[in-house]
Amino acid sequence: MDATEDLSKSIRDTGRRMTRQRRAILHTLESVTCHPTAAELYEMVRREIAGISPGTVYRNLNVLQELSFVREIRTAGEPTRYDARVQDHPHARCSNCGCVVDVPLEPDVCIDEAADELVGWQLTGYSVQFDGICPNCISKSQAEKGDSEGPWI
Amino acid sequence: MDATEDLSKSIRDTGRRMTRQRRAILHTLESVTCHPTAAELYEMVRREIAGISPGTVYRNLNVLQELSFVREIRTAGEPTRYDARVQDHPHARCSNCGCVVDVPLEPDVCIDEAADELVGWQLTGYSVQFDGICPNCISKSQAEKGDSEGPWI
DNA sequence: CTATGTGCAAAGATTTTGCCCATAT
DNA sequence: ATATGGGCAAAATCTTTGCACATAG
């Protein structure tokens, strides 16, 4: 109850209100390690608040992003994904199944170097994304080898 | 004419054909340092081929991306942008005007470190994006200070 | 000649928004 | 009490796709 109270207060401090919907969206996003899309998050939250509408999820994700309670992850050819870990950290995305995982690494070195190159800019953050095939898809593709199926090109 | 011939051959080697539209799209993208959206690219190419359709631009960008002739840049809250420089390199994006510029830096150091963390993955590339305010927008906002206008929050 | 590509327009997918009612503060 | 937020549905935005015709190889 303490963490919940703290969160409500943080939200209230920004001049916004902590509603049941907003809390559920935030809690749900914080409770998963995958990085769901708005539609996926809507499906999850719907199990808690049956009547919630997709518009509310989208609206809240945008608000929560502006307030830096969540962060967007944009990947090629897929809807935006969301992350409740707002600190800059790299992601790895599987180009086969589209899953996104956190990479436990702070690439400070190159960031500092880049900052030197970007003279005149006021840098606020960065995002690093690795592309590749996840272990799961690698083993699947080995099991299926010979099959003419799947989005392999 | 040589470069054009080489390009056509590269395309033909992949089993696709080099059409007037495809060439114009590729040339246009290669000739600009900004990173246009599909819609912006459509407007540019339209000055050369009046009757080209947006669908053709989208279709070609997808094909050219699969063939690794172009690369996507996905940024929060904006349509996908395209880059004819396919080699991995960082971008910086202005969160005020949305412009995207190249950063002349190869962050190899942190990439190697990250590869060690991603055991079991088959990494194919990475993308690094810095977020901030570009010099242009900084000077504009200083000139306008006091005005209650613009997307500043 | 024929597989690939184009134009067009319709459809799809994702996200935003206006309106009116509900509710947190 | 009242400003902020939610539900709903329409709309806006971005992108893909089916079809008939055109064209590169």
CSV table of C-alpha atoms (C1' of nucleotides) in Angstrom, one decimal:
chain,number,residue,atom,x,y,z
A,1,MET,CA,0.0,0.0,0.0
A,2,ASP,CA,3.0,2.2,0.6
A,3,ALA,CA,4.3,2.0,-2.9
A,4,THR,CA,0.8,2.6,-4.3
A,5,GLU,CA,0.5,5.7,-2.1
A,6,ASP,CA,3.8,7.0,-3.2
A,7,LEU,CA,2.9,6.5,-6.8
A,8,SER,CA,-0.4,8.4,-6.4
A,9,LYS,CA,1.4,11.2,-4.7
A,10,SER,CA,4.0,11.4,-7.5
A,11,ILE,CA,1.2,11.7,-10.0
A,12,ARG,CA,-0.7,14.2,-7.9
A,13,ASP,CA,2.5,16.3,-7.6
A,14,THR,CA,2.4,16.8,-11.4
A,15,GLY,CA,-1.1,18.2,-11.2
A,16,ARG,CA,-2.8,15.1,-12.6
A,17,ARG,CA,-5.1,12.7,-10.8
A,18,MET,CA,-4.6,9.1,-9.9
A,19,THR,CA,-7.5,7.2,-11.2
A,20,ARG,CA,-8.3,3.5,-11.0
A,21,GLN,CA,-7.5,3.2,-14.7
A,22,ARG,CA,-4.3,5.1,-14.6
A,23,ARG,CA,-3.1,3.1,-11.6
A,24,ALA,CA,-4.0,-0.2,-13.3
A,25,ILE,CA,-2.2,0.7,-16.5
A,26,LEU,CA,0.9,1.7,-14.6
A,27,HIS,CA,0.9,-1.3,-12.3
A,28,THR,CA,0.4,-3.7,-15.2
A,29,LEU,CA,3.2,-2.2,-17.1
A,30,GLU,CA,5.5,-2.3,-14.1
A,31,SER,CA,4.6,-5.9,-13.4
A,32,VAL,CA,5.8,-7.4,-16.7
A,33,THR,CA,9.2,-7.7,-18.1
A,34,CYS,CA,8.0,-7.9,-21.7
A,35,HIS,CA,7.4,-4.6,-23.4
A,36,PRO,CA,3.7,-4.6,-24.4
A,37,THR,CA,2.1,-2.6,-27.2
A,38,ALA,CA,-0.8,-0.4,-26.2
A,39,ALA,CA,-3.2,-3.0,-27.6
A,40,GLU,CA,-1.6,-5.7,-25.5
A,41,LEU,CA,-1.6,-3.6,-22.4
A,42,TYR,CA,-5.3,-2.9,-23.1
A,43,GLU,CA,-6.0,-6.6,-23.1
A,44,MET,CA,-4.1,-7.1,-19.8
A,45,VAL,CA,-5.7,-4.2,-18.0
A,46,ARG,CA,-9.1,-5.3,-19.3
A,47,ARG,CA,-8.9,-8.3,-17.1
A,48,GLU,CA,-8.8,-6.0,-14.1
A,49,ILE,CA,-11.1,-3.2,-15.3
A,50,ALA,CA,-13.6,-4.8,-17.7
A,51,GLY,CA,-15.0,-1.7,-19.1
A,52,ILE,CA,-11.9,0.3,-19.8
A,53,SER,CA,-11.6,1.6,-23.3
A,54,PRO,CA,-8.6,1.5,-25.7
A,55,GLY,CA,-8.7,5.3,-25.9
A,56,THR,CA,-8.1,5.5,-22.2
A,57,VAL,CA,-5.0,3.3,-22.5
A,58,TYR,CA,-3.6,5.4,-25.3
A,59,ARG,CA,-4.4,8.6,-23.6
A,60,ASN,CA,-2.8,7.5,-20.4
A,61,LEU,CA,0.3,6.1,-22.0
A,62,ASN,CA,0.9,9.5,-23.6
A,63,VAL,CA,0.3,11.3,-20.3
A,64,LEU,CA,2.5,8.9,-18.4
A,65,GLN,CA,5.2,9.3,-21.0
A,66,GLU,CA,5.1,13.1,-20.8
A,67,LEU,CA,5.5,12.8,-17.1
A,68,SER,CA,8.3,10.3,-17.6
A,69,PHE,CA,6.6,7.5,-15.8
A,70,VAL,CA,6.9,5.3,-18.9
A,71,ARG,CA,9.0,5.3,-22.0
A,72,GLU,CA,8.3,4.4,-25.6
A,73,ILE,CA,10.1,1.8,-27.6
A,74,ARG,CA,9.7,2.2,-31.3
A,75,THR,CA,10.7,-0.6,-33.6
A,76,ALA,CA,10.5,-1.1,-37.3
A,77,GLY,CA,7.2,-2.5,-38.7
A,78,GLU,CA,5.5,-2.8,-35.3
A,79,PRO,CA,3.3,-0.7,-33.1
A,80,THR,CA,4.9,1.3,-30.3
A,81,ARG,CA,5.9,-0.7,-27.2
A,82,TYR,CA,6.0,0.6,-23.7
A,83,ASP,CA,8.5,0.2,-20.8
A,84,ALA,CA,8.0,1.2,-17.2
A,85,ARG,CA,11.7,1.4,-16.7
A,86,VAL,CA,12.4,5.0,-17.7
A,87,GLN,CA,16.1,5.1,-17.1
A,88,ASP,CA,18.1,5.0,-20.3
A,89,HIS,CA,19.0,1.4,-21.1
A,90,PRO,CA,19.4,-0.7,-24.3
A,91,HIS,CA,17.0,-3.1,-25.7
A,92,ALA,CA,17.4,-6.1,-28.0
A,93,ARG,CA,14.7,-6.9,-30.5
A,94,CYS,CA,14.2,-10.1,-32.3
A,95,SER,CA,13.6,-9.5,-36.0
A,96,ASN,CA,11.8,-12.8,-36.3
A,97,CYS,CA,9.2,-12.8,-33.5
A,98,GLY,CA,9.4,-9.1,-32.6
A,99,CYS,CA,10.0,-9.6,-28.9
A,100,VAL,CA,12.0,-7.0,-27.0
A,101,VAL,CA,14.2,-7.6,-24.0
A,102,ASP,CA,16.2,-5.4,-21.8
A,103,VAL,CA,20.0,-5.4,-22.0
A,104,PRO,CA,21.7,-5.1,-18.6
A,105,LEU,CA,24.3,-2.6,-19.7
A,106,GLU,CA,24.9,1.1,-19.4
A,107,PRO,CA,26.7,2.2,-22.6
A,108,ASP,CA,28.0,5.4,-21.0
A,109,VAL,CA,31.3,5.4,-22.8
A,110,CYS,CA,30.0,6.0,-26.3
A,111,ILE,CA,27.3,8.4,-25.1
A,112,ASP,CA,30.0,10.7,-23.7
A,113,GLU,CA,31.9,10.6,-27.0
A,114,ALA,CA,28.7,11.3,-29.0
A,115,ALA,CA,27.9,14.3,-26.8
A,116,ASP,CA,31.2,15.8,-27.9
A,117,GLU,CA,30.2,15.4,-31.5
A,118,LEU,CA,26.8,17.0,-31.1
A,119,VAL,CA,27.9,20.5,-30.5
A,120,GLY,CA,25.1,22.9,-29.9
A,121,TRP,CA,22.6,20.2,-29.0
A,122,GLN,CA,20.9,20.0,-25.6
A,123,LEU,CA,20.9,16.2,-25.1
A,124,THR,CA,18.2,14.7,-22.9
A,125,GLY,CA,18.7,11.0,-23.4
A,126,TYR,CA,19.4,8.2,-25.8
A,127,SER,CA,18.2,4.9,-26.8
A,128,VAL,CA,20.1,1.9,-28.0
A,129,GLN,CA,18.5,-1.0,-29.7
A,130,PHE,CA,20.2,-4.2,-30.9
A,131,ASP,CA,18.7,-6.2,-33.7
A,132,GLY,CA,19.0,-9.9,-34.1
A,133,ILE,CA,17.4,-13.3,-33.6
A,134,CYS,CA,16.5,-14.3,-30.1
A,135,PRO,CA,17.6,-17.7,-28.6
A,136,ASN,CA,14.0,-18.9,-28.8
A,137,CYS,CA,13.7,-18.3,-32.5
A,138,ILE,CA,17.1,-19.8,-33.2
A,139,SER,CA,16.2,-23.1,-31.6
A,140,LYS,CA,12.8,-23.1,-33.3
A,141,SER,CA,14.3,-22.5,-36.7
A,142,GLN,CA,16.7,-25.3,-36.1
A,143,ALA,CA,13.9,-27.7,-35.1
A,144,GLU,CA,12.0,-26.7,-38.3
A,145,LYS,CA,14.9,-26.8,-40.7
A,146,GLY,CA,13.6,-28.1,-44.0
A,147,ASP,CA,10.1,-26.7,-43.4
A,148,SER,CA,9.1,-24.0,-45.9
A,149,GLU,CA,7.3,-22.0,-43.3
A,150,GLY,CA,7.7,-18.8,-41.3
A,151,PRO,CA,8.8,-15.3,-42.1
A,152,TRP,CA,12.3,-16.3,-43.0
A,153,ILE,CA,13.7,-14.5,-46.1
B,1,MET,CA,25.9,7.3,-65.5
B,2,ASP,CA,28.3,4.8,-64.1
B,3,ALA,CA,27.0,4.9,-60.6
B,4,THR,CA,23.5,4.6,-62.0
B,5,GLU,CA,24.5,1.5,-64.0
B,6,ASP,CA,26.1,-0.1,-60.9
B,7,LEU,CA,23.0,0.6,-58.8
B,8,SER,CA,20.8,-1.0,-61.5
B,9,LYS,CA,23.0,-4.0,-61.6
B,10,SER,CA,23.0,-4.3,-57.8
B,11,ILE,CA,19.2,-4.3,-57.9
B,12,ARG,CA,19.0,-6.8,-60.8
B,13,ASP,CA,21.4,-9.1,-59.0
B,14,THR,CA,18.7,-9.5,-56.3
B,15,GLY,CA,16.2,-10.6,-58.8
B,16,ARG,CA,14.2,-7.3,-58.8
B,17,ARG,CA,14.0,-4.8,-61.6
B,18,MET,CA,15.2,-1.3,-61.7
B,19,THR,CA,12.3,0.9,-62.7
B,20,ARG,CA,12.2,4.6,-63.2
B,21,GLN,CA,10.2,5.0,-59.9
B,22,ARG,CA,12.6,2.8,-57.9
B,23,ARG,CA,15.6,4.7,-59.2
B,24,ALA,CA,14.1,8.1,-58.5
B,25,ILE,CA,13.2,7.0,-54.9
B,26,LEU,CA,16.7,5.7,-54.3
B,27,HIS,CA,18.4,8.7,-55.9
B,28,THR,CA,16.3,11.2,-54.0
B,29,LEU,CA,16.9,9.5,-50.7
B,30,GLU,CA,20.7,9.3,-51.4
B,31,SER,CA,20.8,13.0,-52.4
B,32,VAL,CA,19.5,14.4,-49.1
B,33,THR,CA,21.1,14.5,-45.7
B,34,CYS,CA,17.7,14.8,-43.8
B,35,HIS,CA,15.9,11.6,-43.2
B,36,PRO,CA,12.5,12.0,-44.9
B,37,THR,CA,9.3,10.2,-44.1
B,38,ALA,CA,7.6,8.2,-46.8
B,39,ALA,CA,5.2,11.1,-47.3
B,40,GLU,CA,8.0,13.6,-47.6
B,41,LEU,CA,9.9,11.4,-50.0
B,42,TYR,CA,6.7,11.0,-52.1
B,43,GLU,CA,6.5,14.8,-52.4
B,44,MET,CA,10.1,15.1,-53.5
B,45,VAL,CA,10.0,12.3,-56.0
B,46,ARG,CA,6.7,13.7,-57.4
B,47,ARG,CA,8.6,16.6,-58.7
B,48,GLU,CA,10.5,14.2,-61.0
B,49,ILE,CA,7.8,11.7,-61.7
B,50,ALA,CA,4.5,13.6,-61.6
B,51,GLY,CA,2.2,10.6,-61.6
B,52,ILE,CA,3.9,8.4,-59.0
B,53,SER,CA,1.6,7.1,-56.3
B,54,PRO,CA,2.2,7.0,-52.5
B,55,GLY,CA,1.7,3.3,-52.6
B,56,THR,CA,4.6,2.9,-54.9
B,57,VAL,CA,6.8,4.8,-52.5
B,58,TYR,CA,5.8,2.7,-49.6
B,59,ARG,CA,6.2,-0.5,-51.5
B,60,ASN,CA,9.6,0.5,-52.8
B,61,LEU,CA,10.9,1.6,-49.4
B,62,ASN,CA,9.9,-1.8,-48.0
B,63,VAL,CA,11.6,-3.7,-50.8
B,64,LEU,CA,14.7,-1.5,-50.7
B,65,GLN,CA,14.8,-2.1,-47.0
B,66,GLU,CA,14.7,-5.8,-47.3
B,67,LEU,CA,17.5,-5.6,-49.8
B,68,SER,CA,19.4,-3.4,-47.4
B,69,PHE,CA,19.6,-0.5,-49.8
B,70,VAL,CA,17.8,1.7,-47.2
B,71,ARG,CA,17.3,1.6,-43.5
B,72,GLU,CA,14.4,2.7,-41.3
B,73,ILE,CA,14.6,5.2,-38.5
B,74,ARG,CA,11.7,4.9,-36.1
B,75,THR,CA,11.1,7.7,-33.6
B,76,ALA,CA,8.5,8.3,-31.0
B,77,GLY,CA,5.3,10.0,-32.1
B,78,GLU,CA,6.3,10.3,-35.8
B,79,PRO,CA,6.0,8.3,-39.0
B,80,THR,CA,9.0,6.2,-40.0
B,81,ARG,CA,11.9,8.0,-41.5
B,82,TYR,CA,14.3,6.6,-44.1
B,83,ASP,CA,18.1,6.7,-44.5
B,84,ALA,CA,20.1,5.7,-47.6
B,85,ARG,CA,23.2,5.2,-45.4
B,86,VAL,CA,22.7,1.6,-44.4
B,87,GLN,CA,25.8,1.2,-42.3
B,88,ASP,CA,25.0,1.2,-38.5
B,89,HIS,CA,25.5,4.8,-37.2
B,90,PRO,CA,23.8,6.8,-34.5
B,91,HIS,CA,21.2,9.5,-35.1
B,92,ALA,CA,20.2,12.5,-33.0
B,93,ARG,CA,16.5,13.5,-33.0
B,94,CYS,CA,15.2,16.9,-31.9
B,95,SER,CA,12.2,16.4,-29.7
B,96,ASN,CA,10.9,19.8,-30.6
B,97,CYS,CA,11.0,19.9,-34.4
B,98,GLY,CA,11.4,16.2,-35.0
B,99,CYS,CA,14.5,16.6,-37.3
B,100,VAL,CA,17.0,13.8,-37.4
B,101,VAL,CA,20.7,14.1,-38.1
B,102,ASP,CA,23.5,11.7,-38.4
B,103,VAL,CA,26.1,11.5,-35.6
B,104,PRO,CA,29.6,11.0,-36.9
B,105,LEU,CA,30.6,8.3,-34.4
B,106,GLU,CA,30.9,4.5,-34.3
B,107,PRO,CA,30.0,3.4,-30.8
B,108,ASP,CA,31.8,0.0,-31.2
B,109,VAL,CA,33.0,-0.1,-27.7
B,110,CYS,CA,29.6,-0.5,-26.0
B,111,ILE,CA,28.3,-2.7,-28.8
B,112,ASP,CA,31.0,-5.3,-28.0
B,113,GLU,CA,30.2,-5.2,-24.4
B,114,ALA,CA,26.5,-5.6,-25.1
B,115,ALA,CA,27.1,-8.6,-27.3
B,116,ASP,CA,28.7,-10.3,-24.3
B,117,GLU,CA,25.5,-9.8,-22.3
B,118,LEU,CA,23.2,-11.1,-25.0
B,119,VAL,CA,24.2,-14.7,-24.8
B,120,GLY,CA,22.3,-17.0,-27.2
B,121,TRP,CA,21.4,-14.1,-29.5
B,122,GLN,CA,22.4,-13.8,-33.1
B,123,LEU,CA,23.0,-10.1,-33.4
B,124,THR,CA,22.7,-8.5,-36.8
B,125,GLY,CA,22.9,-4.8,-36.0
B,126,TYR,CA,22.1,-2.0,-33.7
B,127,SER,CA,20.7,1.5,-33.7
B,128,VAL,CA,21.6,4.3,-31.4
B,129,GLN,CA,19.4,7.4,-31.1
B,130,PHE,CA,20.1,10.5,-29.1
B,131,ASP,CA,17.2,12.7,-28.0
B,132,GLY,CA,17.5,16.4,-27.3
B,133,ILE,CA,16.9,19.9,-28.7
B,134,CYS,CA,18.7,20.9,-31.9
B,135,PRO,CA,20.7,24.1,-32.0
B,136,ASN,CA,18.1,25.6,-34.4
B,137,CYS,CA,15.3,25.1,-31.9
B,138,ILE,CA,17.4,26.3,-29.0
B,139,SER,CA,18.0,29.7,-30.7
B,140,LYS,CA,14.4,29.9,-31.8
B,141,SER,CA,13.1,29.3,-28.3
B,142,GLN,CA,15.5,31.9,-26.9
B,143,ALA,CA,14.3,34.5,-29.5
B,144,GLU,CA,10.6,33.7,-28.6
B,145,LYS,CA,11.0,33.7,-24.9
B,146,GLY,CA,8.0,35.2,-23.3
B,147,ASP,CA,5.7,34.2,-26.2
B,148,SER,CA,3.0,31.8,-25.3
B,149,GLU,CA,3.3,29.8,-28.5
B,150,GLY,CA,4.8,26.6,-29.9
B,151,PRO,CA,4.7,23.0,-28.6
B,152,TRP,CA,6.7,23.7,-25.5
B,153,ILE,CA,5.3,22.1,-22.4
C,1,DC,C1',6.9,-13.3,-73.5
C,2,DT,C1',6.1,-13.1,-68.5
C,3,DA,C1',7.3,-12.0,-63.9
C,4,DT,C1',7.7,-7.9,-61.5
C,5,DG,C1',6.1,-3.3,-60.8
C,6,DT,C1',2.8,0.6,-61.0
C,7,DG,C1',-1.5,3.5,-60.3
C,8,DC,C1',-5.5,3.7,-58.1
C,9,DA,C1',-8.6,3.2,-54.6
C,10,DA,C1',-10.2,0.6,-50.9
C,11,DA,C1',-9.1,-1.5,-46.7
C,12,DG,C1',-6.3,-2.2,-42.5
C,13,DA,C1',-3.9,-0.9,-38.5
C,14,DT,C1',-2.8,2.2,-35.1
C,15,DT,C1',-3.6,6.3,-32.7
C,16,DT,C1',-6.1,10.6,-31.6
C,17,DT,C1',-10.0,13.4,-30.5
C,18,DG,C1',-14.8,15.5,-29.5
C,19,DC,C1',-18.6,15.1,-26.7
C,20,DC,C1',-20.8,14.2,-22.6
C,21,DC,C1',-20.9,12.1,-18.3
C,22,DA,C1',-18.1,10.4,-14.0
C,23,DT,C1',-15.0,11.2,-10.3
C,24,DA,C1',-10.7,12.6,-7.7
C,25,DT,C1',-9.3,16.3,-5.1
D,1,DA,C1',-17.4,22.4,-6.6
D,2,DT,C1',-14.8,21.9,-10.5
D,3,DA,C1',-11.2,20.6,-13.3
D,4,DT,C1',-9.3,16.4,-14.8
D,5,DG,C1',-10.3,11.9,-16.7
D,6,DG,C1',-13.1,8.1,-18.8
D,7,DG,C1',-16.3,5.7,-22.3
D,8,DC,C1',-17.7,5.7,-26.8
D,9,DA,C1',-17.4,6.3,-31.5
D,10,DA,C1',-15.9,8.9,-35.2
D,11,DA,C1',-12.0,10.6,-37.4
D,12,DA,C1',-7.2,11.2,-38.5
D,13,DT,C1',-2.9,9.3,-39.7
D,14,DC,C1',0.0,6.1,-41.6
D,15,DT,C1',0.6,2.0,-44.3
D,16,DT,C1',-0.7,-2.1,-46.9
D,17,DT,C1',-3.1,-4.5,-50.6
D,18,DG,C1',-6.1,-6.3,-54.6
D,19,DC,C1',-6.7,-5.6,-59.2
D,20,DA,C1',-6.0,-4.4,-64.0
D,21,DC,C1',-2.7,-2.6,-66.8
D,22,DA,C1',2.4,-1.4,-68.0
D,23,DT,C1',7.1,-2.5,-68.6
D,24,DA,C1',11.9,-4.4,-67.6
D,25,DG,C1',14.6,-8.1,-68.7
